Amino acid sequence: MRRVVVKFHIARAGRIAGNGAFRAHLHYIQRDGVEQDGKGGELYGREGETPSASDFLERSEGDRHQFRIIVSPEDGVALGDLREHTRALMAQMERDLGTRLDWVAVDHHNTGHPHTHVVVRGKDARGKDLIIAPDYLKTGLRKRALDLITERLGPRRDLEIARARHSEVQRDRLTAVDRAMLRDVEVGELVISPNASNEADRFDRSLRLQRLSHLEKLGLATQIEDGRWRMKPDWDRTLADMGRRNDVIATLAHRFGQKEGVERLVSFDSDREEGGKLMGTVLATFPDDELRDRRSIVVEDFEGRQWLVDLGEAELGSTPTEGAVVEVSSRKTRARSSDLVIADIAEGTGGIYSERLHAEADPSSTAAFREAHVRRLEALRRAGLVERQQDGSWTIPDDYLEKAAAFEARRGGGVSLKTLSWLTLEEQVTHRGVTWLDEGHEDKDGSRLRSVRQARIAWLREHELLAPDANTLDAEARGRLRQSEHAAVVARIAKQSGRLQVELQTGDTITGKYERAIDLGSGRVAVIGNAKEFALVPWRPEIERHLGRELVAKRTAQGVSWTIGMSRQRGLSR
């Protein structure tokens, strides 16, 4: 049979964010996708339909979940256009499930392995919650996919299989040979049997020995005696990290046309770097886990060195754009307040948590509050950290808080990311507004930073915003620049939309939609407007969950709060 990798994830809508996560995922797979002709990823659906992302999201409003599927045929290059295969697979899936599915797909050709992202709404043809058996998603769908490809391309020949497996021996990444060996590792050791009953077993033994010889060169395996090997702890994870790094290097080399400098890409570890911080500009962004929208960025520091930074499951809208100035530091991980409550209740109940026990321990707690704790445990259960009993209660281990904190660290990539400026260094040089470059930074190293800083000073002097003997803006000049920048943005929006701008004073409100973010020299602002007027308010990543949704923004003494439905958010204060 032909080989196909099928991955899936059931994404759930948050009570506050609604389908904000659904919107973000569609945005990501379209942005990251590249068609064969080099254009950006294009949504498609069943034959004869031209789906719209906004229409699909509008239909998804109120859905409790969505299914995300990646189909990656080993022979994707031979298939050419993946759409025919995807449509045939989705048609078969509909027959298997007995219902019409509402789905969209995007093909990705920007890696060495063409693959397809499919997003399926969590509703069936009758508008009921779509339930799909886990076994079908894990094995049944993959079997359907390989059946279709084998029917189209014919079965794999023995020579093809041998070549494909042998090609994995020298790869610096986690391979199918490694995964097969991983299943046989016991207490850190792997035994290779000297006996092989047939030609296939002899070939498999030869592959394993060749692979182990390569892993020994990488420092990941050591031969103890004939047929016995000791594997380095986390050797499989190290190989996965190496493969990820190599993929990033290849993509960067392809994008920039050369490998010089890129080959020296280093993974950022705040615990090992002097000072524990990294400052520079974003060279590129990459998906790590395309199903869960885990992201990584490559940061080029001011000396030209390049670093790979794992952001984990970043907040929607918080991933900086290419060219943005950022600061990366270590993230102090800790368990959530809900974890403390769960652990406290379990301590008094012999390691058991349930909504009933929670209500007994805290009679003033609401049903919604207790439900939030159950959702937290569900997330940890999917990560294999806690167990749910048949009666709905939960077994809480003694080291629960440590596990919960580690879970949060993995989700966040172990780093804290601060966007210092959404404008590139080059844009800041001639920007008519107060920029990050105007904050001084004489104490920071880097020839590139010094160069653009001097260019900015020269521009300010040329425009009579800086005295000939001064290097920093005074209060008057800063005020003039901020006023000029704000007036220009307001005038542009007013001209384009024919609306009036509203300056919110303390106590004032505006009802409208969150339309978009605008990058200013001093940071981002959010545009909230309706048919007649608009307002600019401070931007925070949380508002990206509500792009295009109706809200009420109110200016308070502390900043700006907003209300969506019955949920009140306070993420916009300065």
Coordinates of C-alpha atoms in Angstrom, one line a residue:
M1 CA 0.0 0.0 0.0
R2 CA 1.0 3.6 -0.5
R3 CA 1.8 5.5 2.7
V4 CA -0.2 8.4 4.1
V5 CA 0.2 10.3 7.3
V6 CA -3.2 11.5 8.7
K7 CA -3.2 13.7 11.8
F8 CA -6.3 15.2 13.5
H9 CA -7.2 17.5 16.3
I10 CA -10.6 18.4 17.8
A11 CA -10.5 22.2 18.5
R12 CA -13.1 23.5 20.9
A13 CA -14.5 27.0 21.0
G14 CA -13.9 29.0 24.2
R15 CA -16.8 30.5 26.1
I16 CA -15.3 33.9 25.9
A17 CA -13.4 33.8 22.6
G18 CA -16.2 32.0 20.7
N19 CA -14.8 30.9 17.4
G20 CA -11.8 33.2 17.6
A21 CA -9.6 30.2 17.6
F22 CA -11.4 28.9 14.5
R23 CA -10.8 32.2 12.7
A24 CA -7.1 32.2 13.7
H25 CA -6.6 28.6 12.3
L26 CA -8.1 29.5 9.0
H27 CA -6.0 32.6 8.8
Y28 CA -2.8 30.6 9.6
I29 CA -3.3 27.8 7.1
Q30 CA -4.1 30.2 4.3
R31 CA -1.1 32.4 5.2
D32 CA 1.3 29.4 5.6
G33 CA -0.1 27.6 2.5
V34 CA 1.6 27.9 -0.8
E35 CA 0.1 26.7 -4.1
Q36 CA 2.3 25.0 -6.7
D37 CA 2.5 28.3 -8.7
G38 CA 3.9 30.1 -5.6
K39 CA 0.8 32.0 -4.7
G40 CA -0.7 32.0 -1.2
G41 CA -2.9 29.2 0.1
E42 CA -6.3 29.1 -1.5
L43 CA -9.4 27.7 0.2
Y44 CA -11.4 25.1 -1.7
G45 CA -14.2 22.7 -1.1
R46 CA -16.2 20.2 -3.0
E47 CA -16.2 20.3 -6.9
G48 CA -18.1 23.4 -8.3
E49 CA -17.9 25.4 -5.0
T50 CA -15.8 28.4 -4.2
P51 CA -15.9 28.7 -0.4
S52 CA -15.4 31.9 1.5
A53 CA -13.5 31.9 4.8
S54 CA -15.9 34.6 6.2
D55 CA -19.0 32.6 5.2
F56 CA -17.5 29.4 6.7
L57 CA -16.8 31.2 10.0
E58 CA -20.2 32.7 10.0
R59 CA -21.8 29.3 9.7
S60 CA -19.4 28.1 12.5
E61 CA -20.6 30.7 14.9
G62 CA -22.0 28.8 17.9
D63 CA -20.3 25.5 17.0
R64 CA -18.9 23.9 20.1
H65 CA -15.9 22.3 18.2
Q66 CA -14.3 21.8 14.8
F67 CA -12.2 19.0 13.3
R68 CA -8.8 19.8 12.0
I69 CA -7.2 17.2 9.7
I70 CA -3.8 17.0 7.9
V71 CA -3.4 14.6 5.1
S72 CA 0.2 14.1 4.0
P73 CA 0.7 11.5 1.2
E74 CA 4.3 10.2 0.9
D75 CA 3.8 10.4 -2.9
G76 CA 2.3 13.9 -2.8
V77 CA 4.6 15.1 -5.5
A78 CA 3.5 12.3 -7.8
L79 CA -0.1 13.1 -7.1
G80 CA 0.4 16.7 -8.4
D81 CA -2.9 18.4 -7.7
L82 CA -4.0 17.3 -4.3
R83 CA -7.5 18.6 -4.7
E84 CA -8.8 15.5 -6.5
H85 CA -7.6 13.2 -3.8
T86 CA -8.9 15.5 -1.0
R87 CA -12.4 15.7 -2.6
A88 CA -12.5 12.0 -3.0
L89 CA -11.4 11.4 0.6
M90 CA -14.0 13.8 2.0
A91 CA -16.8 12.2 -0.2
Q92 CA -15.8 8.8 1.2
M93 CA -15.8 10.3 4.8
E94 CA -19.4 11.5 4.2
R95 CA -20.4 8.0 3.1
D96 CA -18.8 6.5 6.1
L97 CA -20.4 8.9 8.6
G98 CA -23.8 9.0 6.8
T99 CA -24.0 12.8 6.7
R100 CA -23.0 15.7 4.5
L101 CA -20.0 17.6 5.9
D102 CA -19.4 21.3 5.8
W103 CA -15.6 21.5 5.1
V104 CA -12.9 23.6 3.5
A105 CA -9.3 22.7 2.6
V106 CA -6.0 24.4 1.8
D107 CA -3.0 22.7 0.1
H108 CA 0.5 23.4 1.3
H109 CA 3.4 23.0 -1.2
N110 CA 6.0 25.1 0.8
T111 CA 7.8 22.1 2.2
G112 CA 9.4 19.0 0.8
H113 CA 6.2 17.1 1.5
P114 CA 3.0 18.5 -0.1
H115 CA 0.1 18.1 2.3
T116 CA -3.5 19.2 2.8
H117 CA -5.2 20.9 5.7
V118 CA -8.9 20.1 6.0
V119 CA -11.3 21.9 8.5
V120 CA -14.7 20.3 9.2
R121 CA -17.4 22.1 11.0
G122 CA -18.7 20.5 14.2
K123 CA -22.3 20.2 12.9
D124 CA -23.8 17.5 10.8
A125 CA -26.4 18.1 8.0
R126 CA -29.2 18.3 10.5
G127 CA -27.4 21.0 12.6
K128 CA -26.7 18.5 15.4
D129 CA -23.2 18.3 17.0
L130 CA -21.1 16.1 14.7
I131 CA -19.6 13.2 16.7
I132 CA -16.9 11.1 15.0
A133 CA -15.5 8.0 16.7
P134 CA -11.8 8.4 17.7
D135 CA -10.9 5.1 16.0
Y136 CA -12.2 6.3 12.7
L137 CA -10.1 9.5 13.0
K138 CA -7.0 7.6 14.1
T139 CA -7.1 4.6 11.7
G140 CA -10.2 4.5 9.5
L141 CA -9.6 7.8 7.8
R142 CA -5.9 7.0 7.1
K143 CA -6.9 3.6 5.6
R144 CA -9.4 5.4 3.3
A145 CA -6.7 7.9 2.2
L146 CA -4.1 5.2 1.4
D147 CA -6.7 3.1 -0.4
L148 CA -7.5 6.0 -2.7
I149 CA -3.9 6.8 -3.4
T150 CA -3.0 3.2 -4.0
E151 CA -5.9 2.9 -6.4
R152 CA -4.7 6.0 -8.3
L153 CA -0.9 5.4 -8.4
G154 CA -0.9 1.6 -8.0
P155 CA 0.8 -0.4 -5.2
R156 CA 4.3 0.4 -4.1
R157 CA 7.0 -1.9 -5.6
D158 CA 9.4 -3.7 -3.4
L159 CA 12.3 -1.6 -4.8
E160 CA 10.4 1.7 -3.9
I161 CA 9.8 0.5 -0.4
A162 CA 13.5 -0.5 0.1
R163 CA 14.7 2.8 -1.3
A164 CA 12.3 4.8 0.8
R165 CA 13.3 3.0 4.0
H166 CA 17.0 3.1 3.3
S167 CA 16.9 6.9 2.6
E168 CA 16.0 7.4 6.3
V169 CA 19.2 5.9 7.6
Q170 CA 21.4 9.1 7.4
R171 CA 18.7 11.7 8.2
D172 CA 19.1 14.0 11.1
R173 CA 15.5 13.8 12.1
L174 CA 13.0 11.4 13.7
T175 CA 12.2 8.7 11.1
A176 CA 10.0 5.7 10.7
V177 CA 13.0 3.5 11.5
D178 CA 13.4 5.4 14.8
R179 CA 9.7 5.1 15.7
A180 CA 9.9 1.3 15.1
M181 CA 13.0 1.1 17.3
L182 CA 11.4 3.3 20.0
R183 CA 8.7 0.7 20.5
D184 CA 11.4 -1.9 21.4
V185 CA 13.5 0.2 23.7
E186 CA 13.3 -1.0 27.3
V187 CA 14.9 0.8 30.3
G188 CA 16.9 2.9 27.9
E189 CA 18.4 -0.1 26.0
L190 CA 17.7 -1.6 22.6
V191 CA 18.5 -5.2 21.6
I192 CA 19.0 -6.2 18.0
S193 CA 18.4 -9.9 17.6
P194 CA 21.1 -11.7 15.6
N195 CA 18.4 -14.1 14.2
A196 CA 16.4 -13.2 11.2
S197 CA 14.0 -15.9 9.8
N198 CA 13.4 -14.3 6.4
E199 CA 14.7 -11.7 3.9
A200 CA 12.4 -9.0 5.2
D201 CA 13.7 -9.4 8.8
R202 CA 17.3 -9.4 7.6
F203 CA 16.7 -6.2 5.7
D204 CA 15.0 -4.6 8.8
R205 CA 17.9 -5.7 11.0
S206 CA 20.4 -4.2 8.6
L207 CA 18.5 -0.9 8.5
R208 CA 18.4 -0.7 12.3
L209 CA 22.2 -1.3 12.6
Q210 CA 23.0 1.3 10.0
R211 CA 20.6 3.8 11.7
L212 CA 22.2 3.1 15.1
S213 CA 25.6 3.6 13.7
H214 CA 24.5 7.1 12.5
L215 CA 22.9 7.9 15.8
E216 CA 26.1 6.9 17.5
K217 CA 27.9 9.6 15.4
L218 CA 25.3 12.1 16.6
G219 CA 25.9 11.1 20.3
L220 CA 22.4 9.6 20.7
A221 CA 23.3 5.9 20.9
T222 CA 26.2 3.9 22.3
Q223 CA 27.0 0.2 21.5
I224 CA 27.4 -1.7 24.8
E225 CA 28.1 -5.0 23.1
D226 CA 27.2 -6.9 20.0
G227 CA 23.4 -6.4 19.5
R228 CA 23.0 -4.2 22.6
W229 CA 22.7 -0.4 22.4
R230 CA 22.1 2.2 25.1
M231 CA 20.0 5.1 23.9
K232 CA 20.6 8.6 25.2
P233 CA 17.7 10.0 27.3
D234 CA 15.1 11.8 25.1
W235 CA 17.0 10.7 22.0
D236 CA 13.8 10.7 20.0
R237 CA 12.9 14.3 21.1
T238 CA 16.4 15.4 20.2
L239 CA 15.9 14.0 16.7
A240 CA 12.5 15.7 16.3
D241 CA 14.1 19.0 17.3
M242 CA 16.9 18.5 14.8
G243 CA 14.4 17.8 12.1
R244 CA 12.5 21.0 13.0
R245 CA 15.6 23.1 12.9
N246 CA 16.7 21.6 9.6
D247 CA 13.3 22.4 8.1
V248 CA 13.5 26.0 9.2
I249 CA 17.1 26.3 7.8
A250 CA 15.9 24.9 4.4
T251 CA 12.9 27.2 4.3
L252 CA 15.0 30.3 5.2
A253 CA 17.7 29.3 2.6
H254 CA 15.0 29.0 -0.1
R255 CA 13.4 32.3 0.9
F256 CA 16.6 34.3 1.0
G257 CA 18.4 32.5 -1.8
Q258 CA 21.5 31.6 0.3
K259 CA 22.5 29.6 3.3
E260 CA 25.3 31.8 4.7
G261 CA 24.5 32.6 8.3
V262 CA 21.3 30.5 8.3
E263 CA 23.2 27.3 8.9
R264 CA 24.4 28.7 12.2
L265 CA 20.8 29.0 13.4
V266 CA 20.7 28.3 17.2
S267 CA 17.7 27.4 19.3
F268 CA 17.2 30.0 22.0
D269 CA 17.5 28.8 25.6
S270 CA 17.1 31.6 28.1
D271 CA 18.7 29.5 30.8
R272 CA 21.9 29.2 28.9
E273 CA 22.2 32.6 27.3
E274 CA 24.0 35.4 29.2
G275 CA 21.5 37.7 30.7
G276 CA 18.7 35.4 29.7
K277 CA 17.3 37.8 27.1
L278 CA 17.3 38.1 23.4
M279 CA 16.6 41.3 21.5
G280 CA 16.3 41.7 17.7
T281 CA 14.0 41.7 14.7
V282 CA 11.7 38.9 13.5
L283 CA 13.2 37.4 10.4
A284 CA 10.4 34.8 9.8
T285 CA 7.6 32.9 11.5
F286 CA 6.9 29.2 11.2
P287 CA 4.2 26.7 12.2
D288 CA 5.4 24.1 14.7
D289 CA 2.1 22.2 15.2
E290 CA -0.2 23.2 12.4
L291 CA -3.2 21.5 14.1
R292 CA -2.9 23.4 17.4
D293 CA -1.4 26.6 15.9
R294 CA 1.9 26.4 17.8
R295 CA 4.3 28.9 16.3
S296 CA 8.1 29.6 16.2
I297 CA 9.9 32.7 15.0
V298 CA 13.5 33.3 13.8
V299 CA 15.0 36.3 15.5
E300 CA 18.0 38.1 14.1
D301 CA 19.8 40.0 16.9
F302 CA 21.5 43.3 16.3
E303 CA 24.9 41.6 15.6
G304 CA 23.4 39.5 12.8
R305 CA 23.1 36.2 14.7
Q306 CA 19.9 34.2 14.1
W307 CA 17.9 32.3 16.8
L308 CA 15.0 29.9 16.6
V309 CA 12.4 30.7 19.3
D310 CA 9.6 28.4 20.2
L311 CA 6.5 30.5 21.1
G312 CA 4.2 27.5 21.9
E313 CA 0.5 28.1 21.6
A314 CA 0.7 31.9 21.3
E315 CA -2.3 34.1 22.0
L316 CA -4.2 34.9 18.8
G317 CA -2.8 38.1 17.3
S318 CA 0.3 38.1 19.6
T319 CA 2.7 36.6 17.0
P320 CA 4.8 39.6 15.7
T321 CA 5.0 40.3 12.0
E322 CA 8.2 39.9 10.1
G323 CA 10.6 42.8 10.8
A324 CA 9.0 43.7 14.2
V325 CA 11.4 44.5 17.0
V326 CA 11.1 42.0 19.9
E327 CA 12.5 41.0 23.2
V328 CA 12.5 37.3 24.3
S329 CA 13.1 36.2 27.9
S330 CA 12.4 33.2 30.1
R331 CA 8.8 32.6 31.2
K332 CA 8.3 32.0 34.9
T333 CA 5.8 29.1 34.8
R334 CA 3.3 28.5 37.5
A335 CA 0.1 26.6 37.9
R336 CA -3.1 28.5 37.3
S337 CA -5.4 29.6 40.1
S338 CA -7.8 27.0 39.1
D339 CA -5.1 24.3 39.6
L340 CA -4.5 25.6 43.1
V341 CA -8.3 25.2 43.8
I342 CA -8.3 21.7 42.4
A343 CA -5.2 20.6 44.3
D344 CA -6.6 22.1 47.6
I345 CA -9.9 20.2 47.2
A346 CA -8.2 16.9 46.3
E347 CA -5.9 17.2 49.3
G348 CA -8.9 17.0 51.6
T349 CA -10.6 14.2 49.7
G350 CA -7.9 11.7 49.3
G351 CA -6.8 12.8 45.8
I352 CA -10.2 13.1 44.2
Y353 CA -11.9 16.1 42.6
S354 CA -15.5 16.4 41.3
E355 CA -18.0 19.2 40.8
R356 CA -19.9 17.8 43.8
L357 CA -16.9 17.8 46.1
H358 CA -16.1 21.4 44.8
A359 CA -19.6 22.6 45.8
E360 CA -19.3 21.0 49.2
A361 CA -15.9 22.6 49.8
D362 CA -17.0 26.0 48.5
P363 CA -20.8 26.4 48.7
S364 CA -20.6 30.0 47.3
S365 CA -19.0 28.8 44.0
T366 CA -21.3 28.9 40.9
A367 CA -22.0 26.1 38.5
A368 CA -20.1 28.0 35.8
F369 CA -17.1 28.5 38.0
R370 CA -17.0 24.7 38.8
E371 CA -17.5 23.9 35.1
A372 CA -14.4 26.0 34.2
H373 CA -12.3 23.7 36.6
V374 CA -13.7 20.6 34.8
R375 CA -12.7 22.0 31.4
R376 CA -9.2 22.6 32.8
L377 CA -8.9 19.0 33.9
E378 CA -10.2 17.9 30.4
A379 CA -7.3 19.8 28.8
L380 CA -4.8 18.1 31.2
R381 CA -6.5 14.7 30.6
R382 CA -5.9 15.1 26.8
A383 CA -2.2 15.7 27.6
G384 CA -2.1 12.5 29.7
L385 CA -1.6 14.2 33.0
V386 CA -4.8 13.3 34.9
E387 CA -7.5 10.5 34.8
R388 CA -11.2 10.8 34.7
Q389 CA -13.2 8.1 36.4
Q390 CA -16.5 6.5 35.1
D391 CA -18.5 8.4 37.7
G392 CA -17.2 11.8 36.4
S393 CA -14.7 12.3 39.3
W394 CA -11.0 12.9 38.7
T395 CA -8.0 11.3 40.2
I396 CA -5.5 14.1 41.1
P397 CA -1.9 12.9 41.6
D398 CA 0.4 14.2 44.4
D399 CA 2.5 16.1 41.9
Y400 CA -0.5 17.7 40.1
L401 CA 0.7 21.3 40.5
E402 CA 4.1 20.5 39.1
K403 CA 2.5 18.8 36.1
A404 CA 0.1 21.6 35.6
A405 CA 3.0 24.2 35.6
A406 CA 5.0 22.1 33.2
F407 CA 2.0 21.9 30.9
E408 CA 1.7 25.7 30.9
A409 CA 5.4 25.9 30.1
R410 CA 5.1 23.6 27.1
R411 CA 2.1 25.5 25.8
G412 CA 4.0 28.8 26.0
G413 CA 7.3 27.5 24.6
G414 CA 9.0 28.4 27.9
V415 CA 9.6 32.0 26.8
S416 CA 8.0 35.4 27.3
L417 CA 7.7 37.5 24.1
K418 CA 7.4 41.3 24.1
T419 CA 6.9 43.2 20.9
L420 CA 8.8 46.4 21.3
S421 CA 7.8 47.8 18.0
W422 CA 5.5 46.5 15.2
L423 CA 7.3 48.7 12.8
T424 CA 10.6 47.5 11.2
L425 CA 13.8 49.3 12.1
E426 CA 13.9 50.7 8.6
E427 CA 10.3 52.0 8.8
Q428 CA 11.1 53.7 12.1
V429 CA 14.0 55.7 10.6
T430 CA 11.6 58.0 8.6
H431 CA 8.4 57.5 10.6
R432 CA 6.6 60.7 11.5
G433 CA 5.7 59.6 15.1
V434 CA 7.5 58.6 18.3
T435 CA 9.2 55.3 17.7
W436 CA 11.1 52.7 19.7
L437 CA 14.4 54.0 18.2
D438 CA 13.6 57.4 20.0
E439 CA 13.9 55.7 23.4
G440 CA 17.8 55.9 23.3
H441 CA 19.3 52.4 23.5
E442 CA 22.9 53.7 23.6
D443 CA 23.7 50.9 26.0
K444 CA 22.7 48.2 23.5
D445 CA 25.2 46.5 21.3
G446 CA 24.9 45.8 17.6
S447 CA 26.3 47.5 14.5
R448 CA 22.9 47.3 12.8
L449 CA 21.1 49.1 15.7
R450 CA 23.7 51.8 15.9
S451 CA 23.4 52.4 12.1
V452 CA 19.6 52.9 12.1
R453 CA 19.8 54.9 15.3
Q454 CA 22.2 57.4 13.7
A455 CA 20.0 57.5 10.5
R456 CA 16.9 58.3 12.7
I457 CA 18.8 61.1 14.5
A458 CA 19.8 62.6 11.1
W459 CA 16.2 62.4 9.8
L460 CA 14.9 64.1 13.0
R461 CA 17.4 66.9 12.6
E462 CA 16.6 67.3 8.9
H463 CA 13.0 67.9 9.8
E464 CA 13.8 70.3 12.6
L465 CA 12.5 67.9 15.3
L466 CA 15.9 67.6 17.0
A467 CA 18.4 70.2 17.9
P468 CA 21.9 69.9 16.2
D469 CA 23.6 69.1 19.5
A470 CA 20.8 66.8 20.8
N471 CA 20.4 63.0 20.4
T472 CA 17.0 62.6 22.1
L473 CA 13.6 64.1 21.6
D474 CA 12.3 66.6 24.1
A475 CA 8.7 66.6 25.5
E476 CA 7.6 69.2 23.0
A477 CA 8.9 67.3 20.0
R478 CA 7.4 64.1 21.2
G479 CA 4.0 65.8 21.6
R480 CA 4.2 67.2 18.1
L481 CA 5.1 63.8 16.6
R482 CA 2.3 62.0 18.4
Q483 CA -0.3 64.5 17.4
S484 CA 0.9 64.5 13.8
E485 CA 0.8 60.7 13.6
H486 CA -2.6 60.4 15.3
A487 CA -4.1 63.1 13.0
A488 CA -2.8 61.4 9.9
V489 CA -4.3 58.0 10.9
V490 CA -7.7 59.6 11.8
A491 CA -7.8 61.5 8.5
R492 CA -7.0 58.4 6.5
I493 CA -9.7 56.3 8.1
A494 CA -12.2 59.1 7.9
K495 CA -11.5 59.7 4.2
Q496 CA -11.7 56.0 3.3
S497 CA -14.9 55.3 5.3
G498 CA -16.7 58.6 5.3
R499 CA -17.2 58.4 9.1
L500 CA -16.4 60.7 12.0
Q501 CA -13.8 59.9 14.6
V502 CA -14.9 59.9 18.3
E503 CA -12.4 60.7 21.1
L504 CA -13.6 58.7 24.1
Q505 CA -13.5 60.5 27.4
T506 CA -13.9 58.9 30.8
G507 CA -17.4 57.4 30.9
D508 CA -18.0 57.5 27.1
T509 CA -18.9 54.4 25.1
I510 CA -19.0 53.4 21.5
T511 CA -20.9 50.4 20.0
G512 CA -19.5 48.8 16.9
K513 CA -17.2 46.1 15.5
Y514 CA -13.6 45.6 16.1
E515 CA -12.4 46.2 12.5
R516 CA -8.6 45.9 12.5
A517 CA -5.3 46.9 14.2
I518 CA -3.1 49.7 13.1
D519 CA 0.6 49.9 13.8
L520 CA 1.8 53.2 15.2
G521 CA 5.3 54.2 16.2
S522 CA 4.4 53.9 19.9
G523 CA 2.5 50.6 19.5
R524 CA -0.8 49.2 18.1
V525 CA -4.3 50.7 18.3
A526 CA -7.6 49.0 17.6
V527 CA -10.2 50.5 15.3
I528 CA -13.8 50.1 16.6
G529 CA -16.5 51.5 14.5
N530 CA -20.0 51.4 13.2
A531 CA -21.7 53.0 10.1
K532 CA -21.4 56.6 11.3
E533 CA -18.3 56.8 13.6
F534 CA -15.1 55.1 14.8
A535 CA -12.7 55.3 17.7
L536 CA -9.1 54.3 18.2
V537 CA -8.4 52.5 21.5
P538 CA -5.3 50.7 22.9
W539 CA -4.8 47.3 21.4
R540 CA -4.1 44.1 23.3
P541 CA -3.8 40.5 21.8
E542 CA -7.1 39.4 23.5
I543 CA -9.2 41.6 21.2
E544 CA -8.1 39.7 18.2
R545 CA -10.4 36.9 19.3
H546 CA -13.3 39.2 18.5
L547 CA -12.3 40.5 15.0
G548 CA -15.5 41.5 13.2
R549 CA -17.7 41.0 16.2
E550 CA -20.1 43.5 17.7
L551 CA -18.9 45.0 21.0
V552 CA -19.3 48.0 23.3
A553 CA -16.1 49.8 24.3
K554 CA -16.1 52.1 27.3
R555 CA -13.4 54.6 28.5
T556 CA -12.7 54.2 32.2
A557 CA -10.2 55.9 34.5
Q558 CA -8.0 52.8 34.1
G559 CA -8.2 52.5 30.3
V560 CA -10.7 50.9 28.0
S561 CA -12.9 47.9 28.7
W562 CA -15.2 46.2 26.3
T563 CA -18.3 44.0 26.5
I564 CA -19.3 41.2 24.1
G565 CA -22.6 39.5 24.9
M566 CA -22.6 39.0 28.6
S567 CA -18.8 38.8 29.0
R568 CA -16.9 41.8 30.1
Q569 CA -13.2 42.1 29.2
R570 CA -10.6 44.4 30.6
G571 CA -7.7 43.8 28.3
L572 CA -7.3 47.2 26.7
S573 CA -6.1 49.3 29.6
R574 CA -2.8 51.1 28.9

